[in-house]
């Protein structure tokens, strides 16, 4: 199969397009022909081998990489029920050291309980962008943040992949949403439904002068200690990256009514189908800044690294 290939860890331009064996498939797997994929910050770590890459993907070179995908079921394992050849599905591969395949490739082999039904109203590229980012936002807000309708949320890093889905999802769940972003992206975040956008470069979170029930630190640049003063009693600080600051925050939260937690996102059918329903109904918009062909994967990775995108960058793996 055609794939973006890593022969070893290195700079972004060491990625090449070539042929790899299709992933092996067990009786409880689905083989999915990938049409759309999406870039995540984790892809940069997997390519360079830095920043905890060993926990995200196996080092079985030559290897493909990439996590988010949307495509069509090409083969169904003999033990699988409820899925048929031709089903359109989306999801993401596990962020795990056991992951030996990638979505920047024509085929992925996945468990049925890790995919959802792709909404028929949007493209495969759009669906792929909702997989990791949408599930992370949903799991952070509901499962760790325990967000309730009528509450107030601050999304730090609201213009990014996770943040752009989090602003929309929190609004849809009935919260008042504030966001932080660089000044140039403030209008984009307002367009997602944020009531107020704060420039993180000029105003530290602690100085916002408002109280929140949930602070979702999508940028993972702050800490429980820094935002504790702007959390309501019983409120939650949720980050996306484990760190020493997270451990300190979790310890401090034992002596407080306020909570501190981290999300480790999982691809689950129930979450994906919920996102798909909202996308189909137009209650959630896929957050795509631009789309690159698989041949231009290095340019897409460089664009992610440059941080200029509003929302997500998508990849066309095979035109449909
Ligand atoms: N734990 C998990 O399961 C999980 C899942 C998904 C992602 N993640 C991690 O979560 C992080 C965000 O992912 P993403 O896909 O949203 O990344 P992204 O698309 O690159 O977005 C990053 C965002 O951070 C903002 N930002 C940069 N510096 C900031 C600062 N000093 N203060 C506040 N905001 C700042 C950027 O704003 P501007 O562009 O406006 O400057 C941008 O909106 C990454 O580290 C990723 O690896 C973890």
mmCIF file of C-alpha atoms and ligand atoms in Angstrom:
data_model
loop_
_atom_site.group_PDB
_atom_site.id
_atom_site.type_symbol
_atom_site.label_atom_id
_atom_site.label_comp_id
_atom_site.label_asym_id
_atom_site.label_seq_id
_atom_site.Cartn_x
_atom_site.Cartn_y
_atom_site.Cartn_z
ATOM 1 C CA UNK A 1 0.000 0.000 0.000
ATOM 2 C CA UNK A 2 1.030 3.630 -0.530
ATOM 3 C CA UNK A 3 2.077 5.345 2.692
ATOM 4 C CA UNK A 4 4.072 8.143 4.283
ATOM 5 C CA UNK A 5 7.109 6.286 5.578
ATOM 6 C CA UNK A 6 9.642 6.905 8.336
ATOM 7 C CA UNK A 7 12.905 4.982 7.839
ATOM 8 C CA UNK A 8 14.168 6.298 11.146
ATOM 9 C CA UNK A 9 13.503 9.301 13.396
ATOM 10 C CA UNK A 10 14.709 12.587 11.932
ATOM 11 C CA UNK A 11 13.697 15.993 10.564
ATOM 12 C CA UNK A 12 10.282 16.467 8.936
ATOM 13 C CA UNK A 13 11.745 16.280 5.416
ATOM 14 C CA UNK A 14 13.044 12.767 6.087
ATOM 15 C CA UNK A 15 9.492 11.443 5.604
ATOM 16 C CA UNK A 16 9.089 9.782 2.198
ATOM 17 C CA UNK A 17 6.134 8.431 0.223
ATOM 18 C CA UNK A 18 6.538 4.794 -0.804
ATOM 19 C CA UNK A 19 5.119 1.278 -0.584
ATOM 20 C CA UNK A 20 4.630 -0.726 2.637
ATOM 21 C CA UNK A 21 2.933 -4.040 3.378
ATOM 22 C CA UNK A 22 -0.718 -3.637 4.393
ATOM 23 C CA UNK A 23 -1.279 -4.001 8.151
ATOM 24 C CA UNK A 24 -2.105 -7.530 9.334
ATOM 25 C CA UNK A 25 -5.707 -8.208 10.228
ATOM 26 C CA UNK A 26 -7.115 -10.522 12.937
ATOM 27 C CA UNK A 27 -10.564 -12.089 13.134
ATOM 28 C CA UNK A 28 -11.826 -9.273 15.379
ATOM 29 C CA UNK A 29 -10.499 -6.466 13.154
ATOM 30 C CA UNK A 30 -11.817 -4.266 10.379
ATOM 31 C CA UNK A 31 -9.591 -3.352 7.449
ATOM 32 C CA UNK A 32 -10.336 0.263 6.484
ATOM 33 C CA UNK A 33 -9.327 1.940 3.218
ATOM 34 C CA UNK A 34 -8.288 5.416 4.338
ATOM 35 C CA UNK A 35 -9.501 8.404 2.324
ATOM 36 C CA UNK A 36 -8.906 11.281 4.760
ATOM 37 C CA UNK A 37 -6.497 11.777 7.648
ATOM 38 C CA UNK A 38 -5.555 14.671 9.930
ATOM 39 C CA UNK A 39 -2.377 16.035 11.484
ATOM 40 C CA UNK A 40 -1.856 16.144 15.256
ATOM 41 C CA UNK A 41 1.024 17.553 17.339
ATOM 42 C CA UNK A 42 1.816 13.922 18.262
ATOM 43 C CA UNK A 43 2.811 13.262 14.614
ATOM 44 C CA UNK A 44 5.703 15.727 14.953
ATOM 45 C CA UNK A 45 6.878 13.837 18.050
ATOM 46 C CA UNK A 46 6.660 10.472 16.252
ATOM 47 C CA UNK A 47 8.689 11.760 13.277
ATOM 48 C CA UNK A 48 11.417 13.385 15.360
ATOM 49 C CA UNK A 49 11.407 10.716 18.077
ATOM 50 C CA UNK A 50 11.303 13.448 20.741
ATOM 51 C CA UNK A 51 8.980 14.545 23.576
ATOM 52 C CA UNK A 52 7.732 11.149 24.714
ATOM 53 C CA UNK A 53 7.458 9.671 21.193
ATOM 54 C CA UNK A 54 8.244 6.221 22.622
ATOM 55 C CA UNK A 55 4.845 6.245 24.387
ATOM 56 C CA UNK A 56 2.938 7.194 21.208
ATOM 57 C CA UNK A 57 4.073 4.750 18.498
ATOM 58 C CA UNK A 58 6.246 1.657 18.033
ATOM 59 C CA UNK A 59 9.722 2.162 16.599
ATOM 60 C CA UNK A 60 9.430 -0.615 13.961
ATOM 61 C CA UNK A 61 11.178 1.072 11.041
ATOM 62 C CA UNK A 62 10.351 1.412 8.207
ATOM 63 C CA UNK A 63 6.929 2.412 9.456
ATOM 64 C CA UNK A 64 3.971 4.508 8.562
ATOM 65 C CA UNK A 65 2.572 6.950 11.102
ATOM 66 C CA UNK A 66 -0.414 9.286 11.666
ATOM 67 C CA UNK A 67 -3.404 8.626 13.970
ATOM 68 C CA UNK A 68 -6.673 10.185 12.666
ATOM 69 C CA UNK A 69 -8.453 8.548 9.733
ATOM 70 C CA UNK A 70 -11.745 8.364 7.882
ATOM 71 C CA UNK A 71 -12.452 5.783 5.209
ATOM 72 C CA UNK A 72 -14.422 2.787 3.965
ATOM 73 C CA UNK A 73 -14.466 -0.738 5.435
ATOM 74 C CA UNK A 74 -12.717 -3.014 2.940
ATOM 75 C CA UNK A 75 -12.728 -6.291 4.880
ATOM 76 C CA UNK A 76 -14.471 -7.529 8.020
ATOM 77 C CA UNK A 77 -12.867 -10.115 10.353
ATOM 78 C CA UNK A 78 -14.804 -13.350 10.814
ATOM 79 C CA UNK A 79 -15.528 -12.584 14.499
ATOM 80 C CA UNK A 80 -16.839 -9.051 13.871
ATOM 81 C CA UNK A 81 -20.552 -8.367 14.101
ATOM 82 C CA UNK A 82 -22.469 -5.243 13.123
ATOM 83 C CA UNK A 83 -20.077 -3.965 10.447
ATOM 84 C CA UNK A 84 -20.130 -4.582 6.681
ATOM 85 C CA UNK A 85 -17.848 -3.987 3.745
ATOM 86 C CA UNK A 86 -18.609 -0.504 2.409
ATOM 87 C CA UNK A 87 -19.409 1.111 5.787
ATOM 88 C CA UNK A 88 -17.925 4.608 6.082
ATOM 89 C CA UNK A 89 -16.138 4.934 9.431
ATOM 90 C CA UNK A 90 -13.803 7.336 11.245
ATOM 91 C CA UNK A 91 -11.629 7.214 14.333
ATOM 92 C CA UNK A 92 -7.997 7.210 15.422
ATOM 93 C CA UNK A 93 -5.259 4.675 16.079
ATOM 94 C CA UNK A 94 -4.161 4.233 19.687
ATOM 95 C CA UNK A 95 -1.531 6.636 21.023
ATOM 96 C CA UNK A 96 0.542 3.723 22.349
ATOM 97 C CA UNK A 97 3.959 2.134 22.072
ATOM 98 C CA UNK A 98 2.213 -0.939 20.606
ATOM 99 C CA UNK A 99 0.900 0.968 17.534
ATOM 100 C CA UNK A 100 2.768 -0.345 14.477
ATOM 101 C CA UNK A 101 0.753 1.278 11.654
ATOM 102 C CA UNK A 102 -0.288 4.771 10.584
ATOM 103 C CA UNK A 103 -3.228 6.612 9.074
ATOM 104 C CA UNK A 104 -1.051 8.401 6.499
ATOM 105 C CA UNK A 105 -1.404 5.185 4.503
ATOM 106 C CA UNK A 106 -4.007 3.530 2.271
ATOM 107 C CA UNK A 107 -5.082 0.885 4.817
ATOM 108 C CA UNK A 108 -5.461 0.608 8.592
ATOM 109 C CA UNK A 109 -6.562 -2.376 10.663
ATOM 110 C CA UNK A 110 -8.729 -1.439 13.654
ATOM 111 C CA UNK A 111 -11.056 -2.868 16.318
ATOM 112 C CA UNK A 112 -14.740 -2.145 15.588
ATOM 113 C CA UNK A 113 -15.266 -0.519 19.007
ATOM 114 C CA UNK A 114 -12.733 2.200 18.116
ATOM 115 C CA UNK A 115 -14.614 3.561 15.083
ATOM 116 C CA UNK A 116 -17.769 5.595 14.592
ATOM 117 C CA UNK A 117 -20.063 6.117 11.620
ATOM 118 C CA UNK A 118 -18.695 8.864 9.403
ATOM 119 C CA UNK A 119 -21.377 11.522 8.885
ATOM 120 C CA UNK A 120 -22.535 11.294 5.250
ATOM 121 C CA UNK A 121 -22.830 15.086 5.037
ATOM 122 C CA UNK A 122 -19.114 15.826 5.419
ATOM 123 C CA UNK A 123 -15.925 14.754 3.636
ATOM 124 C CA UNK A 124 -13.514 12.100 4.884
ATOM 125 C CA UNK A 125 -10.941 14.836 5.515
ATOM 126 C CA UNK A 126 -13.411 16.759 7.691
ATOM 127 C CA UNK A 127 -14.416 13.630 9.608
ATOM 128 C CA UNK A 128 -10.779 12.726 10.283
ATOM 129 C CA UNK A 129 -10.145 16.123 11.901
ATOM 130 C CA UNK A 130 -12.934 15.455 14.404
ATOM 131 C CA UNK A 131 -11.510 12.139 15.619
ATOM 132 C CA UNK A 132 -8.691 12.869 18.100
ATOM 133 C CA UNK A 133 -9.527 16.550 18.619
ATOM 134 C CA UNK A 134 -13.279 16.035 19.059
ATOM 135 C CA UNK A 135 -12.929 13.005 21.364
ATOM 136 C CA UNK A 136 -10.266 14.760 23.448
ATOM 137 C CA UNK A 137 -12.466 17.832 23.876
ATOM 138 C CA UNK A 138 -15.533 15.732 24.740
ATOM 139 C CA UNK A 139 -13.721 13.460 27.199
ATOM 140 C CA UNK A 140 -11.958 16.441 28.840
ATOM 141 C CA UNK A 141 -15.121 18.496 29.287
ATOM 142 C CA UNK A 142 -17.543 15.744 30.339
ATOM 143 C CA UNK A 143 -15.521 12.973 31.955
ATOM 144 C CA UNK A 144 -12.763 14.935 33.709
ATOM 145 C CA UNK A 145 -14.322 18.423 33.885
ATOM 146 C CA UNK A 146 -17.848 17.070 34.655
ATOM 147 C CA UNK A 147 -19.282 20.043 32.768
ATOM 148 C CA UNK A 148 -22.966 20.826 33.378
ATOM 149 C CA UNK A 149 -25.319 23.018 31.319
ATOM 150 C CA UNK A 150 -25.267 26.644 32.484
ATOM 151 C CA UNK A 151 -21.661 26.455 33.710
ATOM 152 C CA UNK A 152 -18.812 28.656 32.557
ATOM 153 C CA UNK A 153 -15.761 27.243 30.736
ATOM 154 C CA UNK A 154 -12.396 28.705 29.780
ATOM 155 C CA UNK A 155 -10.589 26.988 26.885
ATOM 156 C CA UNK A 156 -6.879 27.867 26.899
ATOM 157 C CA UNK A 157 -5.606 27.410 23.320
ATOM 158 C CA UNK A 158 -9.066 27.793 21.780
ATOM 159 C CA UNK A 159 -7.764 28.339 18.235
ATOM 160 C CA UNK A 160 -5.994 24.964 18.002
ATOM 161 C CA UNK A 161 -7.233 21.526 17.016
ATOM 162 C CA UNK A 162 -8.606 20.430 20.385
ATOM 163 C CA UNK A 163 -9.544 23.987 21.391
ATOM 164 C CA UNK A 164 -11.616 24.676 18.268
ATOM 165 C CA UNK A 165 -13.691 21.553 18.908
ATOM 166 C CA UNK A 166 -13.851 22.227 22.671
ATOM 167 C CA UNK A 167 -15.337 25.722 22.221
ATOM 168 C CA UNK A 168 -18.103 24.352 19.985
ATOM 169 C CA UNK A 169 -18.807 21.256 22.107
ATOM 170 C CA UNK A 170 -18.938 23.197 25.387
ATOM 171 C CA UNK A 171 -21.328 25.731 23.792
ATOM 172 C CA UNK A 172 -23.474 22.901 22.467
ATOM 173 C CA UNK A 173 -23.538 21.308 25.949
ATOM 174 C CA UNK A 174 -25.046 24.559 27.258
ATOM 175 C CA UNK A 175 -22.002 26.257 28.776
ATOM 176 C CA UNK A 176 -20.875 29.879 28.445
ATOM 177 C CA UNK A 177 -17.459 29.607 26.802
ATOM 178 C CA UNK A 178 -14.477 31.907 27.015
ATOM 179 C CA UNK A 179 -11.306 31.210 25.024
ATOM 180 C CA UNK A 180 -7.689 32.305 24.824
ATOM 181 C CA UNK A 181 -5.872 32.685 21.506
ATOM 182 C CA UNK A 182 -3.261 34.845 19.832
ATOM 183 C CA UNK A 183 -4.785 38.165 18.675
ATOM 184 C CA UNK A 184 -4.797 37.199 14.975
ATOM 185 C CA UNK A 185 -7.055 34.204 15.691
ATOM 186 C CA UNK A 186 -9.554 35.936 18.014
ATOM 187 C CA UNK A 187 -12.237 36.321 15.310
ATOM 188 C CA UNK A 188 -11.936 32.633 14.398
ATOM 189 C CA UNK A 189 -12.565 31.646 18.045
ATOM 190 C CA UNK A 190 -15.514 34.063 18.343
ATOM 191 C CA UNK A 191 -16.962 32.463 15.212
ATOM 192 C CA UNK A 192 -16.869 29.085 16.972
ATOM 193 C CA UNK A 193 -19.203 30.442 19.651
ATOM 194 C CA UNK A 194 -16.923 31.919 22.334
ATOM 195 C CA UNK A 195 -18.534 34.745 24.305
ATOM 196 C CA UNK A 196 -15.155 36.376 24.930
ATOM 197 C CA UNK A 197 -11.616 35.812 23.610
ATOM 198 C CA UNK A 198 -8.526 36.810 25.614
ATOM 199 C CA UNK A 199 -5.062 37.238 24.055
ATOM 200 C CA UNK A 200 -2.878 34.846 26.088
ATOM 201 C CA UNK A 201 0.208 36.848 25.093
ATOM 202 C CA UNK A 202 -0.954 39.960 26.968
ATOM 203 C CA UNK A 203 -3.130 38.618 29.816
ATOM 204 C CA UNK A 204 -2.046 35.805 32.173
ATOM 205 C CA UNK A 205 -4.951 33.455 32.913
ATOM 206 C CA UNK A 206 -4.849 34.396 36.624
ATOM 207 C CA UNK A 207 -5.607 38.049 35.678
ATOM 208 C CA UNK A 208 -8.735 37.367 33.595
ATOM 209 C CA UNK A 209 -10.931 38.594 36.451
ATOM 210 C CA UNK A 210 -13.661 35.948 35.968
ATOM 211 C CA UNK A 211 -14.414 32.628 37.656
ATOM 212 C CA UNK A 212 -14.905 29.360 35.728
ATOM 213 C CA UNK A 213 -16.353 25.951 36.534
ATOM 214 C CA UNK A 214 -13.969 24.265 34.103
ATOM 215 C CA UNK A 215 -10.637 25.468 32.719
ATOM 216 C CA UNK A 216 -9.663 23.199 29.816
ATOM 217 C CA UNK A 217 -5.983 23.826 29.163
ATOM 218 C CA UNK A 218 -5.938 22.582 25.564
ATOM 219 C CA UNK A 219 -2.555 24.263 25.049
ATOM 220 C CA UNK A 220 -1.301 22.510 28.208
ATOM 221 C CA UNK A 221 0.805 25.575 29.001
ATOM 222 C CA UNK A 222 -0.625 26.444 32.433
ATOM 223 C CA UNK A 223 -1.102 24.568 35.719
ATOM 224 C CA UNK A 224 -3.598 23.990 38.521
ATOM 225 C CA UNK A 225 -1.557 26.349 40.734
ATOM 226 C CA UNK A 226 -1.736 29.177 38.178
ATOM 227 C CA UNK A 227 -5.489 28.925 37.532
ATOM 228 C CA UNK A 228 -6.756 27.876 40.958
ATOM 229 C CA UNK A 229 -7.702 31.497 41.709
ATOM 230 C CA UNK A 230 -10.052 31.682 38.700
ATOM 231 C CA UNK A 231 -11.797 28.347 39.444
ATOM 232 C CA UNK A 232 -15.173 28.312 41.181
ATOM 233 C CA UNK A 233 -15.398 26.117 44.304
ATOM 234 C CA UNK A 234 -15.804 22.548 42.979
ATOM 235 C CA UNK A 235 -14.360 23.640 39.633
ATOM 236 C CA UNK A 236 -11.874 21.615 37.572
ATOM 237 C CA UNK A 237 -8.586 22.308 35.807
ATOM 238 C CA UNK A 238 -8.088 19.802 32.945
ATOM 239 C CA UNK A 239 -4.812 19.514 31.052
ATOM 240 C CA UNK A 240 -3.816 17.321 28.095
ATOM 241 C CA UNK A 241 -0.173 16.635 28.910
ATOM 242 C CA UNK A 242 1.248 14.811 31.939
ATOM 243 C CA UNK A 243 3.961 16.872 33.669
ATOM 244 C CA UNK A 244 5.536 17.526 37.046
ATOM 245 C CA UNK A 245 3.141 20.489 37.357
ATOM 246 C CA UNK A 246 0.222 18.071 36.910
ATOM 247 C CA UNK A 247 1.444 15.876 39.789
ATOM 248 C CA UNK A 248 1.876 18.941 42.012
ATOM 249 C CA UNK A 249 -1.597 20.130 40.999
ATOM 250 C CA UNK A 250 -3.175 16.746 41.748
ATOM 251 C CA UNK A 251 -1.541 16.729 45.193
ATOM 252 C CA UNK A 252 -2.696 20.314 45.884
ATOM 253 C CA UNK A 253 -6.243 19.466 44.791
ATOM 254 C CA UNK A 254 -6.495 16.872 47.618
ATOM 255 C CA UNK A 255 -6.582 19.810 50.045
ATOM 256 C CA UNK A 256 -9.072 21.855 47.986
ATOM 257 C CA UNK A 257 -12.656 21.617 46.739
ATOM 258 C CA UNK A 258 -11.185 22.246 43.263
ATOM 259 C CA UNK A 259 -10.106 19.379 40.998
ATOM 260 C CA UNK A 260 -7.113 18.785 38.733
ATOM 261 C CA UNK A 261 -7.026 16.098 36.023
ATOM 262 C CA UNK A 262 -5.515 14.980 32.736
ATOM 263 C CA UNK A 263 -7.090 13.356 29.685
ATOM 264 C CA UNK A 264 -5.574 10.361 27.945
ATOM 265 C CA UNK A 265 -7.841 10.195 24.922
ATOM 266 C CA UNK A 266 -9.367 6.883 23.778
ATOM 267 C CA UNK A 267 -11.080 6.207 20.444
ATOM 268 C CA UNK A 268 -14.560 4.950 21.392
ATOM 269 C CA UNK A 269 -17.557 4.294 19.170
ATOM 270 C CA UNK A 270 -19.994 6.024 21.546
ATOM 271 C CA UNK A 271 -18.003 9.287 21.602
ATOM 272 C CA UNK A 272 -17.382 9.236 17.842
ATOM 273 C CA UNK A 273 -21.037 8.591 17.054
ATOM 274 C CA UNK A 274 -22.082 11.466 19.299
ATOM 275 C CA UNK A 275 -19.696 13.799 17.455
ATOM 276 C CA UNK A 276 -20.967 12.376 14.156
ATOM 277 C CA UNK A 277 -24.596 13.132 15.096
ATOM 278 C CA UNK A 278 -23.699 16.744 15.906
ATOM 279 C CA UNK A 279 -21.674 17.088 12.692
ATOM 280 C CA UNK A 280 -24.515 15.616 10.617
ATOM 281 C CA UNK A 281 -27.036 17.965 12.210
ATOM 282 C CA UNK A 282 -24.794 21.007 11.714
ATOM 283 C CA UNK A 283 -24.525 21.547 15.486
ATOM 284 C CA UNK A 284 -20.762 21.070 15.192
ATOM 285 C CA UNK A 285 -18.614 22.280 12.311
ATOM 286 C CA UNK A 286 -15.522 20.369 11.222
ATOM 287 C CA UNK A 287 -12.574 22.583 11.989
ATOM 288 C CA UNK A 288 -10.394 22.412 8.866
ATOM 289 C CA UNK A 289 -7.893 25.190 8.136
ATOM 290 C CA UNK A 290 -6.465 23.545 5.005
ATOM 291 C CA UNK A 291 -6.044 20.223 3.252
ATOM 292 C CA UNK A 292 -2.852 18.708 1.823
ATOM 293 C CA UNK A 293 -2.354 15.688 -0.431
ATOM 294 C CA UNK A 294 -0.446 12.692 0.969
ATOM 295 C CA UNK A 295 2.429 13.642 -1.360
ATOM 296 C CA UNK A 296 2.684 16.968 0.507
ATOM 297 C CA UNK A 297 2.787 15.404 3.971
ATOM 298 C CA UNK A 298 6.074 17.151 4.824
ATOM 299 C CA UNK A 299 4.536 20.550 4.041
ATOM 300 C CA UNK A 300 1.548 19.673 6.234
ATOM 301 C CA UNK A 301 3.805 18.662 9.133
ATOM 302 C CA UNK A 302 5.807 21.888 8.684
ATOM 303 C CA UNK A 303 2.573 23.917 8.749
ATOM 304 C CA UNK A 304 1.582 22.189 12.014
ATOM 305 C CA UNK A 305 4.997 22.960 13.462
ATOM 306 C CA UNK A 306 4.713 26.635 12.402
ATOM 307 C CA UNK A 307 1.472 26.961 14.398
ATOM 308 C CA UNK A 308 -0.254 29.226 11.860
ATOM 309 C CA UNK A 309 -3.345 27.056 11.353
ATOM 310 C CA UNK A 310 -6.737 27.903 12.791
ATOM 311 C CA UNK A 311 -8.177 24.541 13.810
ATOM 312 C CA UNK A 312 -6.910 21.417 12.049
ATOM 313 C CA UNK A 313 -4.842 20.433 9.012
ATOM 314 C CA UNK A 314 -6.264 17.569 6.928
ATOM 315 C CA UNK A 315 -4.668 15.087 4.512
ATOM 316 C CA UNK A 316 -6.251 13.578 1.422
ATOM 317 C CA UNK A 317 -4.889 10.029 1.384
ATOM 318 C CA UNK A 318 -6.998 8.830 -1.562
ATOM 319 C CA UNK A 319 -9.430 11.105 -3.390
ATOM 320 C CA UNK A 320 -13.050 9.935 -3.312
HETATM 321 N N1 LIG B 1 -3.770 13.844 26.356
HETATM 322 C C1 LIG B 1 -4.330 13.590 25.187
HETATM 323 O O1 LIG B 1 -5.011 12.579 25.035
HETATM 324 C C2 LIG B 1 -4.157 14.569 24.051
HETATM 325 C C3 LIG B 1 -5.007 14.515 22.943
HETATM 326 C C4 LIG B 1 -4.861 15.467 21.929
HETATM 327 C C5 LIG B 1 -3.859 16.420 22.024
HETATM 328 N N2 LIG B 1 -3.020 16.405 23.093
HETATM 329 C C6 LIG B 1 -1.966 17.448 23.255
HETATM 330 O O2 LIG B 1 -2.658 18.658 23.479
HETATM 331 C C7 LIG B 1 -1.933 19.756 22.961
HETATM 332 C C8 LIG B 1 -2.822 20.590 22.043
HETATM 333 O O3 LIG B 1 -3.214 19.810 20.925
HETATM 334 P P1 LIG B 1 -3.857 20.536 19.659
HETATM 335 O O4 LIG B 1 -4.098 19.485 18.647
HETATM 336 O O5 LIG B 1 -4.976 21.402 20.059
HETATM 337 O O6 LIG B 1 -2.613 21.451 19.200
HETATM 338 P P2 LIG B 1 -2.602 22.704 18.178
HETATM 339 O O7 LIG B 1 -3.632 22.515 17.143
HETATM 340 O O8 LIG B 1 -1.187 22.861 17.754
HETATM 341 O O9 LIG B 1 -3.056 23.957 19.060
HETATM 342 C C9 LIG B 1 -2.228 24.493 20.051
HETATM 343 C C10 LIG B 1 -2.890 25.741 20.604
HETATM 344 O O10 LIG B 1 -2.112 26.245 21.690
HETATM 345 C C11 LIG B 1 -2.152 27.655 21.632
HETATM 346 N N3 LIG B 1 -1.003 28.192 22.382
HETATM 347 C C12 LIG B 1 0.294 28.180 22.028
HETATM 348 N N4 LIG B 1 1.034 28.730 23.016
HETATM 349 C C13 LIG B 1 0.167 29.093 24.003
HETATM 350 C C14 LIG B 1 0.311 29.716 25.287
HETATM 351 N N5 LIG B 1 1.510 30.083 25.747
HETATM 352 N N6 LIG B 1 -0.797 29.920 26.020
HETATM 353 C C15 LIG B 1 -2.014 29.557 25.567
HETATM 354 N N7 LIG B 1 -2.222 28.974 24.356
HETATM 355 C C16 LIG B 1 -1.128 28.750 23.592
HETATM 356 C C17 LIG B 1 -2.163 28.006 20.176
HETATM 357 O O11 LIG B 1 -2.759 29.289 20.012
HETATM 358 P P3 LIG B 1 -2.363 30.297 18.802
HETATM 359 O O12 LIG B 1 -2.201 29.433 17.587
HETATM 360 O O13 LIG B 1 -3.536 31.229 18.736
HETATM 361 O O14 LIG B 1 -1.071 30.934 19.200
HETATM 362 C C18 LIG B 1 -3.054 26.889 19.625
HETATM 363 O O15 LIG B 1 -4.397 27.267 19.663
HETATM 364 C C19 LIG B 1 -0.718 19.138 22.260
HETATM 365 O O16 LIG B 1 0.371 19.183 23.148
HETATM 366 C C20 LIG B 1 -1.134 17.701 22.013
HETATM 367 O O17 LIG B 1 -0.034 16.830 21.913
HETATM 368 C C21 LIG B 1 -3.145 15.507 24.103
#
